[in-house]
mmCIF file of C-alpha atoms (C1' of nucleotides) in Angstrom:
data_model
loop_
_atom_site.group_PDB
_atom_site.id
_atom_site.type_symbol
_atom_site.label_atom_id
_atom_site.label_comp_id
_atom_site.label_asym_id
_atom_site.label_seq_id
_atom_site.Cartn_x
_atom_site.Cartn_y
_atom_site.Cartn_z
ATOM 1 C CA UNK A 1 16.287 -32.019 5.931
ATOM 2 C CA UNK A 2 17.191 -28.625 7.637
ATOM 3 C CA UNK A 3 16.707 -25.397 5.678
ATOM 4 C CA UNK A 4 14.894 -26.809 2.552
ATOM 5 C CA UNK A 5 11.955 -24.347 0.793
ATOM 6 C CA UNK A 6 9.614 -23.378 3.826
ATOM 7 C CA UNK A 7 12.491 -23.184 5.704
ATOM 8 C CA UNK A 8 14.498 -19.888 7.147
ATOM 9 C CA UNK A 9 12.850 -17.674 4.402
ATOM 10 C CA UNK A 10 9.659 -19.092 5.127
ATOM 11 C CA UNK A 11 9.923 -18.519 8.830
ATOM 12 C CA UNK A 12 11.092 -15.026 8.171
ATOM 13 C CA UNK A 13 8.378 -14.255 5.438
ATOM 14 C CA UNK A 14 5.639 -15.604 8.266
ATOM 15 C CA UNK A 15 7.218 -13.173 10.898
ATOM 16 C CA UNK A 16 7.089 -10.259 8.677
ATOM 17 C CA UNK A 17 3.309 -11.007 7.630
ATOM 18 C CA UNK A 18 2.206 -11.695 11.478
ATOM 19 C CA UNK A 19 4.135 -8.675 12.625
ATOM 20 C CA UNK A 20 2.144 -6.672 9.773
ATOM 21 C CA UNK A 21 -1.058 -8.435 10.847
ATOM 22 C CA UNK A 22 -0.702 -7.643 14.373
ATOM 23 C CA UNK A 23 0.061 -3.781 13.742
ATOM 24 C CA UNK A 24 -3.252 -3.307 11.595
ATOM 25 C CA UNK A 25 -4.701 -5.002 14.454
ATOM 26 C CA UNK A 26 -3.761 -2.262 16.444
ATOM 27 C CA UNK A 27 -4.758 0.073 14.138
ATOM 28 C CA UNK A 28 -8.269 -1.698 13.987
ATOM 29 C CA UNK A 29 -8.422 -1.059 17.661
ATOM 30 C CA UNK A 30 -7.424 2.658 17.801
ATOM 31 C CA UNK A 31 -10.116 3.251 15.068
ATOM 32 C CA UNK A 32 -12.491 1.661 17.498
ATOM 33 C CA UNK A 33 -11.176 4.067 20.221
ATOM 34 C CA UNK A 34 -11.956 6.830 17.824
ATOM 35 C CA UNK A 35 -15.666 5.587 17.325
ATOM 36 C CA UNK A 36 -16.003 5.318 21.036
ATOM 37 C CA UNK A 37 -14.913 8.899 21.873
ATOM 38 C CA UNK A 38 -17.193 10.352 19.027
ATOM 39 C CA UNK A 39 -20.009 8.472 20.521
ATOM 40 C CA UNK A 40 -19.291 9.583 23.861
ATOM 41 C CA UNK A 41 -19.027 13.073 22.636
ATOM 42 C CA UNK A 42 -22.288 12.516 21.195
ATOM 43 C CA UNK A 43 -23.711 11.426 24.363
ATOM 44 C CA UNK A 44 -22.582 14.656 25.630
ATOM 45 C CA UNK A 45 -24.826 16.445 23.003
ATOM 46 C CA UNK A 46 -21.832 17.081 20.420
ATOM 47 C CA UNK A 47 -22.502 16.701 16.876
ATOM 48 C CA UNK A 48 -20.244 14.260 15.261
ATOM 49 C CA UNK A 49 -20.299 15.703 12.050
ATOM 50 C CA UNK A 50 -19.532 18.891 12.914
ATOM 51 C CA UNK A 51 -16.596 17.611 15.099
ATOM 52 C CA UNK A 52 -15.144 15.860 11.923
ATOM 53 C CA UNK A 53 -15.277 18.899 10.243
ATOM 54 C CA UNK A 54 -13.657 20.760 12.715
ATOM 55 C CA UNK A 55 -11.113 18.110 13.034
ATOM 56 C CA UNK A 56 -10.376 18.091 9.120
ATOM 57 C CA UNK A 57 -10.140 21.671 9.197
ATOM 58 C CA UNK A 58 -7.519 21.439 11.823
ATOM 59 C CA UNK A 59 -5.766 19.252 9.689
ATOM 60 C CA UNK A 60 -5.696 21.327 6.815
ATOM 61 C CA UNK A 61 -4.357 24.179 8.793
ATOM 62 C CA UNK A 62 -1.631 22.018 10.144
ATOM 63 C CA UNK A 63 -0.820 21.013 6.433
ATOM 64 C CA UNK A 64 -0.800 24.767 5.510
ATOM 65 C CA UNK A 65 1.450 25.386 8.409
ATOM 66 C CA UNK A 66 3.435 22.816 7.550
ATOM 67 C CA UNK A 67 3.475 24.055 3.790
ATOM 68 C CA UNK A 68 5.022 27.592 5.064
ATOM 69 C CA UNK A 69 7.604 25.872 7.197
ATOM 70 C CA UNK A 70 8.745 24.112 4.120
ATOM 71 C CA UNK A 71 8.520 26.926 1.925
ATOM 72 C CA UNK A 72 10.828 28.953 4.881
ATOM 73 C CA UNK A 73 13.437 25.886 4.869
ATOM 74 C CA UNK A 74 13.460 26.169 1.030
ATOM 75 C CA UNK A 75 14.270 29.923 1.208
ATOM 76 C CA UNK A 76 16.560 29.599 4.157
ATOM 77 C CA UNK A 77 18.446 26.962 1.886
ATOM 78 C CA UNK A 78 18.426 29.208 -0.873
ATOM 79 C CA UNK A 79 20.146 32.108 1.002
ATOM 80 C CA UNK A 80 22.637 29.041 2.320
ATOM 81 C CA UNK A 81 21.187 29.607 6.085
ATOM 82 C CA UNK A 82 20.204 26.019 6.558
ATOM 83 C CA UNK A 83 17.836 25.743 9.310
ATOM 84 C CA UNK A 84 18.833 22.412 10.943
ATOM 85 C CA UNK A 85 16.121 20.111 10.919
ATOM 86 C CA UNK A 86 12.875 21.075 12.715
ATOM 87 C CA UNK A 87 13.616 24.699 13.415
ATOM 88 C CA UNK A 88 15.776 23.808 16.122
ATOM 89 C CA UNK A 89 18.392 26.518 16.045
ATOM 90 C CA UNK A 90 19.079 28.140 19.326
ATOM 91 C CA UNK A 91 22.249 29.093 18.289
ATOM 92 C CA UNK A 92 23.729 27.603 21.608
ATOM 93 C CA UNK A 93 27.212 27.610 19.514
ATOM 94 C CA UNK A 94 27.779 31.304 21.197
ATOM 95 C CA UNK A 95 28.309 29.695 24.457
ATOM 96 C CA UNK B 1 -26.108 34.211 32.760
ATOM 97 C CA UNK B 2 -23.098 31.610 33.736
ATOM 98 C CA UNK B 3 -23.309 29.385 31.049
ATOM 99 C CA UNK B 4 -20.678 31.050 29.152
ATOM 100 C CA UNK B 5 -20.201 29.700 25.311
ATOM 101 C CA UNK B 6 -16.617 28.523 25.135
ATOM 102 C CA UNK B 7 -17.002 27.654 28.778
ATOM 103 C CA UNK B 8 -17.179 23.962 30.181
ATOM 104 C CA UNK B 9 -18.741 22.524 26.779
ATOM 105 C CA UNK B 10 -16.038 24.189 24.926
ATOM 106 C CA UNK B 11 -13.483 22.668 27.399
ATOM 107 C CA UNK B 12 -15.000 19.294 26.873
ATOM 108 C CA UNK B 13 -15.548 19.313 23.202
ATOM 109 C CA UNK B 14 -11.952 20.435 23.052
ATOM 110 C CA UNK B 15 -10.775 17.563 25.056
ATOM 111 C CA UNK B 16 -12.801 15.202 22.974
ATOM 112 C CA UNK B 17 -11.337 16.533 19.507
ATOM 113 C CA UNK B 18 -7.732 16.391 20.674
ATOM 114 C CA UNK B 19 -8.306 13.013 21.810
ATOM 115 C CA UNK B 20 -9.264 11.834 18.790
ATOM 116 C CA UNK B 21 -6.632 13.896 17.198
ATOM 117 C CA UNK B 22 -4.044 12.175 19.315
ATOM 118 C CA UNK B 23 -5.538 8.495 18.475
ATOM 119 C CA UNK B 24 -5.577 9.561 14.782
ATOM 120 C CA UNK B 25 -1.835 10.405 15.147
ATOM 121 C CA UNK B 26 -1.084 6.828 16.661
ATOM 122 C CA UNK B 27 -2.716 5.221 13.702
ATOM 123 C CA UNK B 28 -0.801 7.281 11.576
ATOM 124 C CA UNK B 29 2.285 5.882 13.495
ATOM 125 C CA UNK B 30 1.363 2.589 13.033
ATOM 126 C CA UNK B 31 0.748 2.789 9.351
ATOM 127 C CA UNK B 32 4.343 3.910 9.080
ATOM 128 C CA UNK B 33 5.459 0.723 11.021
ATOM 129 C CA UNK B 34 3.449 -1.121 8.641
ATOM 130 C CA UNK B 35 5.354 0.560 5.900
ATOM 131 C CA UNK B 36 8.774 -0.265 7.518
ATOM 132 C CA UNK B 37 8.189 -3.700 7.686
ATOM 133 C CA UNK B 38 7.062 -4.032 4.034
ATOM 134 C CA UNK B 39 10.278 -1.968 3.301
ATOM 135 C CA UNK B 40 12.382 -4.316 5.606
ATOM 136 C CA UNK B 41 11.021 -7.514 3.995
ATOM 137 C CA UNK B 42 11.804 -6.293 0.484
ATOM 138 C CA UNK B 43 15.327 -5.384 2.019
ATOM 139 C CA UNK B 44 15.458 -8.903 2.844
ATOM 140 C CA UNK B 45 14.445 -10.099 -0.865
ATOM 141 C CA UNK B 46 10.789 -10.724 -0.329
ATOM 142 C CA UNK B 47 8.220 -9.497 -2.695
ATOM 143 C CA UNK B 48 5.850 -6.907 -1.236
ATOM 144 C CA UNK B 49 3.316 -7.193 -3.731
ATOM 145 C CA UNK B 50 3.028 -10.832 -3.057
ATOM 146 C CA UNK B 51 3.050 -10.365 0.802
ATOM 147 C CA UNK B 52 0.226 -7.694 0.372
ATOM 148 C CA UNK B 53 -1.806 -10.353 -1.568
ATOM 149 C CA UNK B 54 -1.268 -13.045 1.148
ATOM 150 C CA UNK B 55 -2.464 -10.675 3.700
ATOM 151 C CA UNK B 56 -5.250 -9.799 2.005
ATOM 152 C CA UNK B 57 -6.257 -13.323 1.232
ATOM 153 C CA UNK B 58 -5.906 -14.204 5.029
ATOM 154 C CA UNK B 59 -8.072 -11.245 5.778
ATOM 155 C CA UNK B 60 -10.744 -12.507 3.360
ATOM 156 C CA UNK B 61 -10.554 -16.030 4.956
ATOM 157 C CA UNK B 62 -11.041 -14.708 8.362
ATOM 158 C CA UNK B 63 -14.092 -12.533 7.092
ATOM 159 C CA UNK B 64 -15.606 -15.401 5.440
ATOM 160 C CA UNK B 65 -15.278 -17.490 9.008
ATOM 161 C CA UNK B 66 -16.702 -14.626 10.669
ATOM 162 C CA UNK B 67 -19.815 -14.300 8.325
ATOM 163 C CA UNK B 68 -20.486 -18.017 8.321
ATOM 164 C CA UNK B 69 -20.791 -17.459 12.261
ATOM 165 C CA UNK B 70 -22.867 -14.335 12.114
ATOM 166 C CA UNK B 71 -25.133 -16.422 9.234
ATOM 167 C CA UNK B 72 -25.472 -19.327 11.761
ATOM 168 C CA UNK B 73 -26.373 -16.735 14.662
ATOM 169 C CA UNK B 74 -28.973 -14.927 12.376
ATOM 170 C CA UNK B 75 -30.603 -18.340 11.619
ATOM 171 C CA UNK B 76 -30.975 -19.200 15.013
ATOM 172 C CA UNK B 77 -32.469 -16.179 15.887
ATOM 173 C CA UNK B 78 -34.983 -16.302 12.950
ATOM 174 C CA UNK B 79 -35.838 -19.855 14.425
ATOM 175 C CA UNK B 80 -36.365 -18.627 17.660
ATOM 176 C CA UNK B 81 -33.308 -20.580 19.214
ATOM 177 C CA UNK B 82 -31.714 -17.898 20.593
ATOM 178 C CA UNK B 83 -27.927 -18.824 21.034
ATOM 179 C CA UNK B 84 -27.664 -16.061 23.066
ATOM 180 C CA UNK B 85 -24.172 -14.074 22.954
ATOM 181 C CA UNK B 86 -21.159 -16.409 22.191
ATOM 182 C CA UNK B 87 -22.873 -19.792 21.827
ATOM 183 C CA UNK B 88 -24.594 -19.815 25.444
ATOM 184 C CA UNK B 89 -27.918 -22.020 24.877
ATOM 185 C CA UNK B 90 -29.169 -23.316 28.341
ATOM 186 C CA UNK B 91 -32.141 -24.381 26.840
ATOM 187 C CA UNK B 92 -34.195 -24.327 30.147
ATOM 188 C CA UNK B 93 -37.174 -23.389 28.176
ATOM 189 C CA UNK B 94 -38.695 -27.065 28.950
ATOM 190 C CA UNK B 95 -39.578 -25.389 32.301
ATOM 191 C CA UNK C 1 -5.820 30.764 -32.133
ATOM 192 C CA UNK C 2 -9.532 29.479 -32.261
ATOM 193 C CA UNK C 3 -9.882 27.814 -28.494
ATOM 194 C CA UNK C 4 -12.939 30.320 -27.963
ATOM 195 C CA UNK C 5 -13.606 29.277 -24.227
ATOM 196 C CA UNK C 6 -16.956 27.528 -23.907
ATOM 197 C CA UNK C 7 -17.109 26.193 -27.265
ATOM 198 C CA UNK C 8 -15.608 22.885 -28.750
ATOM 199 C CA UNK C 9 -13.995 21.856 -25.361
ATOM 200 C CA UNK C 10 -16.816 23.250 -23.367
ATOM 201 C CA UNK C 11 -19.205 20.956 -25.376
ATOM 202 C CA UNK C 12 -17.174 17.834 -25.209
ATOM 203 C CA UNK C 13 -16.842 18.524 -21.385
ATOM 204 C CA UNK C 14 -20.800 18.565 -21.308
ATOM 205 C CA UNK C 15 -21.200 15.785 -23.255
ATOM 206 C CA UNK C 16 -18.863 13.794 -20.950
ATOM 207 C CA UNK C 17 -20.579 15.157 -17.847
ATOM 208 C CA UNK C 18 -24.238 14.261 -18.921
ATOM 209 C CA UNK C 19 -22.961 10.799 -20.193
ATOM 210 C CA UNK C 20 -21.855 10.125 -16.791
ATOM 211 C CA UNK C 21 -24.981 11.346 -15.055
ATOM 212 C CA UNK C 22 -27.047 9.040 -17.387
ATOM 213 C CA UNK C 23 -24.920 6.255 -16.253
ATOM 214 C CA UNK C 24 -25.386 6.890 -12.815
ATOM 215 C CA UNK C 25 -29.043 7.475 -13.133
ATOM 216 C CA UNK C 26 -29.006 3.990 -14.515
ATOM 217 C CA UNK C 27 -27.211 2.792 -11.517
ATOM 218 C CA UNK C 28 -29.566 4.157 -9.322
ATOM 219 C CA UNK C 29 -32.495 2.446 -11.327
ATOM 220 C CA UNK C 30 -30.696 -0.688 -10.932
ATOM 221 C CA UNK C 31 -30.478 -0.060 -7.233
ATOM 222 C CA UNK C 32 -34.156 0.306 -6.982
ATOM 223 C CA UNK C 33 -34.760 -2.532 -9.027
ATOM 224 C CA UNK C 34 -32.677 -4.391 -6.200
ATOM 225 C CA UNK C 35 -34.989 -3.103 -3.504
ATOM 226 C CA UNK C 36 -37.975 -4.736 -5.235
ATOM 227 C CA UNK C 37 -36.712 -7.929 -5.443
ATOM 228 C CA UNK C 38 -35.836 -7.688 -1.503
ATOM 229 C CA UNK C 39 -39.422 -6.468 -0.878
ATOM 230 C CA UNK C 40 -40.925 -9.218 -3.360
ATOM 231 C CA UNK C 41 -38.687 -11.998 -1.539
ATOM 232 C CA UNK C 42 -40.014 -10.585 1.868
ATOM 233 C CA UNK C 43 -43.620 -10.763 0.463
ATOM 234 C CA UNK C 44 -42.947 -14.635 -0.121
ATOM 235 C CA UNK C 45 -41.636 -14.760 3.540
ATOM 236 C CA UNK C 46 -38.055 -14.714 2.886
ATOM 237 C CA UNK C 47 -35.912 -12.885 5.634
ATOM 238 C CA UNK C 48 -34.086 -10.082 3.912
ATOM 239 C CA UNK C 49 -31.561 -10.022 6.443
ATOM 240 C CA UNK C 50 -30.546 -13.518 6.032
ATOM 241 C CA UNK C 51 -30.600 -12.853 2.317
ATOM 242 C CA UNK C 52 -28.017 -10.219 2.539
ATOM 243 C CA UNK C 53 -25.913 -12.024 4.439
ATOM 244 C CA UNK C 54 -26.013 -15.041 1.796
ATOM 245 C CA UNK C 55 -25.149 -12.724 -0.519
ATOM 246 C CA UNK C 56 -22.313 -11.092 1.155
ATOM 247 C CA UNK C 57 -20.936 -14.560 1.971
ATOM 248 C CA UNK C 58 -21.232 -15.653 -1.588
ATOM 249 C CA UNK C 59 -19.684 -12.317 -2.791
ATOM 250 C CA UNK C 60 -16.697 -13.072 -0.238
ATOM 251 C CA UNK C 61 -16.100 -16.578 -1.482
ATOM 252 C CA UNK C 62 -16.178 -15.569 -4.991
ATOM 253 C CA UNK C 63 -13.415 -12.549 -3.703
ATOM 254 C CA UNK C 64 -11.197 -15.336 -1.859
ATOM 255 C CA UNK C 65 -11.151 -17.425 -5.283
ATOM 256 C CA UNK C 66 -10.080 -14.609 -7.233
ATOM 257 C CA UNK C 67 -7.430 -13.761 -4.768
ATOM 258 C CA UNK C 68 -6.272 -17.236 -4.862
ATOM 259 C CA UNK C 69 -5.871 -17.079 -8.758
ATOM 260 C CA UNK C 70 -4.503 -13.808 -8.614
ATOM 261 C CA UNK C 71 -1.710 -14.894 -6.071
ATOM 262 C CA UNK C 72 -0.868 -17.961 -8.135
ATOM 263 C CA UNK C 73 -0.344 -15.740 -11.264
ATOM 264 C CA UNK C 74 1.917 -13.636 -9.381
ATOM 265 C CA UNK C 75 3.717 -16.419 -7.875
ATOM 266 C CA UNK C 76 4.239 -17.908 -11.270
ATOM 267 C CA UNK C 77 5.448 -14.574 -12.663
ATOM 268 C CA UNK C 78 7.756 -14.239 -9.698
ATOM 269 C CA UNK C 79 9.496 -17.390 -10.777
ATOM 270 C CA UNK C 80 9.425 -16.714 -14.285
ATOM 271 C CA UNK C 81 6.832 -19.125 -15.207
ATOM 272 C CA UNK C 82 4.415 -17.088 -16.719
ATOM 273 C CA UNK C 83 1.633 -18.873 -16.745
ATOM 274 C CA UNK C 84 0.300 -16.733 -20.024
ATOM 275 C CA UNK C 85 -3.516 -15.447 -19.931
ATOM 276 C CA UNK C 86 -5.891 -17.633 -18.089
ATOM 277 C CA UNK C 87 -3.782 -20.618 -16.977
ATOM 278 C CA UNK C 88 -2.821 -21.668 -20.683
ATOM 279 C CA UNK C 89 0.667 -23.192 -20.222
ATOM 280 C CA UNK C 90 1.331 -25.439 -23.301
ATOM 281 C CA UNK C 91 4.822 -26.192 -22.470
ATOM 282 C CA UNK C 92 6.217 -25.946 -25.550
ATOM 283 C CA UNK C 93 9.614 -24.546 -24.108
ATOM 284 C CA UNK C 94 10.715 -27.871 -24.576
ATOM 285 C CA UNK C 95 11.390 -27.132 -28.613
ATOM 286 C CA UNK D 1 -46.618 -32.652 2.683
ATOM 287 C CA UNK D 2 -45.089 -32.113 -0.480
ATOM 288 C CA UNK D 3 -42.781 -29.206 -0.660
ATOM 289 C CA UNK D 4 -40.079 -30.614 1.661
ATOM 290 C CA UNK D 5 -37.125 -28.243 2.842
ATOM 291 C CA UNK D 6 -34.800 -27.393 -0.035
ATOM 292 C CA UNK D 7 -37.602 -27.822 -2.232
ATOM 293 C CA UNK D 8 -40.054 -24.908 -3.959
ATOM 294 C CA UNK D 9 -39.020 -22.544 -1.347
ATOM 295 C CA UNK D 10 -35.523 -23.165 -1.646
ATOM 296 C CA UNK D 11 -35.466 -22.647 -5.408
ATOM 297 C CA UNK D 12 -37.373 -19.551 -5.268
ATOM 298 C CA UNK D 13 -35.012 -18.133 -2.776
ATOM 299 C CA UNK D 14 -32.020 -19.481 -4.889
ATOM 300 C CA UNK D 15 -33.685 -17.043 -7.575
ATOM 301 C CA UNK D 16 -34.121 -14.290 -5.749
ATOM 302 C CA UNK D 17 -30.470 -14.326 -4.620
ATOM 303 C CA UNK D 18 -29.342 -14.782 -8.234
ATOM 304 C CA UNK D 19 -31.466 -12.297 -9.612
ATOM 305 C CA UNK D 20 -29.943 -9.817 -7.339
ATOM 306 C CA UNK D 21 -26.762 -11.012 -7.833
ATOM 307 C CA UNK D 22 -27.142 -10.240 -11.216
ATOM 308 C CA UNK D 23 -28.426 -6.782 -11.046
ATOM 309 C CA UNK D 24 -25.558 -5.954 -8.903
ATOM 310 C CA UNK D 25 -23.035 -7.024 -11.489
ATOM 311 C CA UNK D 26 -24.948 -4.570 -13.538
ATOM 312 C CA UNK D 27 -24.229 -1.971 -11.652
ATOM 313 C CA UNK D 28 -20.548 -2.629 -11.137
ATOM 314 C CA UNK D 29 -20.360 -2.731 -14.842
ATOM 315 C CA UNK D 30 -22.129 0.631 -15.248
ATOM 316 C CA UNK D 31 -19.837 1.737 -12.608
ATOM 317 C CA UNK D 32 -16.452 0.668 -14.760
ATOM 318 C CA UNK D 33 -18.384 2.343 -17.680
ATOM 319 C CA UNK D 34 -18.438 5.415 -15.527
ATOM 320 C CA UNK D 35 -14.591 4.844 -15.186
ATOM 321 C CA UNK D 36 -13.882 4.431 -18.866
ATOM 322 C CA UNK D 37 -15.657 7.872 -19.401
ATOM 323 C CA UNK D 38 -13.723 9.437 -16.746
ATOM 324 C CA UNK D 39 -10.660 8.079 -18.520
ATOM 325 C CA UNK D 40 -11.600 8.889 -21.921
ATOM 326 C CA UNK D 41 -12.163 12.650 -20.483
ATOM 327 C CA UNK D 42 -8.865 12.640 -18.963
ATOM 328 C CA UNK D 43 -7.114 11.641 -22.174
ATOM 329 C CA UNK D 44 -8.893 14.721 -23.784
ATOM 330 C CA UNK D 45 -7.345 16.801 -21.011
ATOM 331 C CA UNK D 46 -9.956 17.351 -18.979
ATOM 332 C CA UNK D 47 -9.558 17.023 -15.286
ATOM 333 C CA UNK D 48 -11.338 14.095 -13.800
ATOM 334 C CA UNK D 49 -11.347 15.816 -9.983
ATOM 335 C CA UNK D 50 -12.719 18.713 -11.543
ATOM 336 C CA UNK D 51 -15.610 16.818 -13.305
ATOM 337 C CA UNK D 52 -16.500 14.966 -10.105
ATOM 338 C CA UNK D 53 -16.888 18.421 -8.426
ATOM 339 C CA UNK D 54 -19.002 19.706 -11.036
ATOM 340 C CA UNK D 55 -21.164 16.645 -11.301
ATOM 341 C CA UNK D 56 -21.741 16.774 -7.556
ATOM 342 C CA UNK D 57 -22.438 20.245 -7.715
ATOM 343 C CA UNK D 58 -25.189 19.905 -10.397
ATOM 344 C CA UNK D 59 -26.540 16.735 -8.197
ATOM 345 C CA UNK D 60 -27.137 19.264 -5.316
ATOM 346 C CA UNK D 61 -28.377 21.749 -7.413
ATOM 347 C CA UNK D 62 -30.946 19.183 -8.853
ATOM 348 C CA UNK D 63 -31.679 18.241 -4.939
ATOM 349 C CA UNK D 64 -32.526 21.836 -4.172
ATOM 350 C CA UNK D 65 -34.911 22.111 -7.163
ATOM 351 C CA UNK D 66 -36.560 19.189 -6.009
ATOM 352 C CA UNK D 67 -36.656 20.397 -2.468
ATOM 353 C CA UNK D 68 -38.213 23.760 -3.610
ATOM 354 C CA UNK D 69 -40.848 21.746 -5.373
ATOM 355 C CA UNK D 70 -41.803 19.525 -2.625
ATOM 356 C CA UNK D 71 -42.484 22.749 -0.898
ATOM 357 C CA UNK D 72 -44.276 24.301 -3.344
ATOM 358 C CA UNK D 73 -46.399 21.165 -3.317
ATOM 359 C CA UNK D 74 -46.837 21.491 0.342
ATOM 360 C CA UNK D 75 -47.727 25.104 0.028
ATOM 361 C CA UNK D 76 -50.609 24.213 -2.619
ATOM 362 C CA UNK D 77 -51.601 21.423 -0.572
ATOM 363 C CA UNK D 78 -51.942 23.874 2.688
ATOM 364 C CA UNK D 79 -53.960 25.839 0.462
ATOM 365 C CA UNK D 80 -56.265 23.225 -1.121
ATOM 366 C CA UNK D 81 -54.853 23.603 -4.569
ATOM 367 C CA UNK D 82 -53.568 19.894 -4.822
ATOM 368 C CA UNK D 83 -50.899 20.545 -7.863
ATOM 369 C CA UNK D 84 -51.355 16.877 -8.912
ATOM 370 C CA UNK D 85 -48.150 14.709 -9.395
ATOM 371 C CA UNK D 86 -45.386 16.355 -11.117
ATOM 372 C CA UNK D 87 -46.411 19.274 -11.306
ATOM 373 C CA UNK D 88 -48.407 18.843 -14.628
ATOM 374 C CA UNK D 89 -51.451 21.030 -14.146
ATOM 375 C CA UNK D 90 -52.063 23.050 -17.230
ATOM 376 C CA UNK D 91 -55.467 23.168 -16.417
ATOM 377 C CA UNK D 92 -56.518 21.481 -19.921
ATOM 378 C CA UNK D 93 -59.538 19.917 -17.796
ATOM 379 C CA UNK D 94 -61.814 22.875 -19.119
ATOM 380 C CA UNK D 95 -62.092 21.465 -22.444
ATOM 381 C "C1'" DT E 1 -40.825 6.538 13.663
ATOM 382 C "C1'" DC E 2 -36.019 7.969 14.906
ATOM 383 C "C1'" DG E 3 -31.483 6.755 15.785
ATOM 384 C "C1'" DC E 4 -27.866 3.617 15.402
ATOM 385 C "C1'" DC E 5 -24.827 0.947 12.485
ATOM 386 C "C1'" DT E 6 -23.318 -1.668 8.846
ATOM 387 C "C1'" DG E 7 -22.277 -1.457 3.754
ATOM 388 C "C1'" DA E 8 -21.541 1.082 -0.233
ATOM 389 C "C1'" DT E 9 -19.119 4.884 -2.585
ATOM 390 C "C1'" DA E 10 -16.290 8.552 -3.365
ATOM 391 C "C1'" DG E 11 -11.747 11.012 -2.354
ATOM 392 C "C1'" DT E 12 -6.799 10.336 -0.972
ATOM 393 C "C1'" DT E 13 -2.074 8.784 -0.990
ATOM 394 C "C1'" DG E 14 1.874 5.862 -1.780
ATOM 395 C "C1'" DC E 15 3.446 2.242 -4.978
ATOM 396 C "C1'" DC E 16 5.206 0.997 -9.707
ATOM 397 C "C1'" DG F 1 1.872 9.302 -14.438
ATOM 398 C "C1'" DG F 2 -1.684 5.352 -13.980
ATOM 399 C "C1'" DC F 3 -3.267 2.351 -10.875
ATOM 400 C "C1'" DA F 4 -4.400 0.189 -6.597
ATOM 401 C "C1'" DA F 5 -5.071 0.210 -1.610
ATOM 402 C "C1'" DC F 6 -6.935 2.655 2.303
ATOM 403 C "C1'" DT F 7 -9.861 5.834 4.644
ATOM 404 C "C1'" DA F 8 -13.183 8.837 5.298
ATOM 405 C "C1'" DT F 9 -17.869 9.990 4.045
ATOM 406 C "C1'" DC F 10 -22.934 8.832 3.285
ATOM 407 C "C1'" DA F 11 -27.208 6.388 2.800
ATOM 408 C "C1'" DG F 12 -30.042 2.640 3.309
ATOM 409 C "C1'" DG F 13 -31.705 -0.949 6.466
ATOM 410 C "C1'" DC F 14 -32.930 -2.503 11.240
ATOM 411 C "C1'" DG F 15 -34.025 -2.468 15.745
ATOM 412 C "C1'" DA F 16 -36.096 0.076 19.788
#
DNA sequence: TCGCCTGATAGTTGCC
DNA sequence: GGCAACTATCAGGCGA
């Protein structure tokens, strides 16, 4: 037999699964790196809990800003101005 | 005074925080990669739900095996056998 | 309309919240019972750490078994075999 | 010797472990009850997220009050007044 | 006894 | 819109 069940499809499935597992392993490694940074900061006398708070606040701020940009986009669209993706609109067309 | 709050310490803190934010951004990217792989697999006709189950089972299996090793280590320690990191047990105690 | 804020709805909400708080108090009590059992076992000379490991392994095993059953169910559904709740498959389809 | 390994001690250990597992199962059941209450409340139009917030606030309040009582106790002890456990000190001793 | 670390829990986000 | 996976937070247990 050549293809048969567990053949090509199985191979592809296995590849997908292994790819995912590999990616999740990378995520885990990074999470450990994060812990290390916290540990090092703590060793320098910084309070991890406060750092977490700061980071989450900055994240919220970023989300806010993004929200505002989205809102701006919506306005622009509504006005027919279409602010080209990511706000890049340096109007070089004038050249 | 020379300490100047917001000076050196602030700089270090900022560096830690930015490092963490960068790492978490990487994590997020990887998570997106994972989603992409699921999407691609689904496009090939594989069932994401089943894939997730398979992956979680494999993870459980791995965890189970690891637990068994950990338990073995604990037993050894409890019995005073000290398998020392990674099974090294050169039993020179006879001296 | 007759809603009157703080009226019926408020009463119901309060009842839900108090019910939840009561249930969580029960959970807490049980957690304390668990601690007592560990303490008693330790008093009998058993090592709490090992007990915890054993318990977590048994939990992993159970989870693993359950995952396998769930996966089997999912396969069957995916294949249109419908294993009907709890493995009942009396194959009367021949009729 | 009479006990033999895996004998009496093993039996007792097993009993402890099973007792703990049973207690944890109870905890799990109660947690499910909690979820049911949330679900029912939600079905009545209440917002689970807000309910959780309320409950955690009440818990904090309770903790605060307890803290204050503890503080009061400390003061009393410092003053040699010994407020007898649980604040019950209605001085009926005079009878 | 204090600090770390693991395991439990609560909250959030994404999928169905 | 409900449900489930995942993540982040927190508390209890362990070791120094």
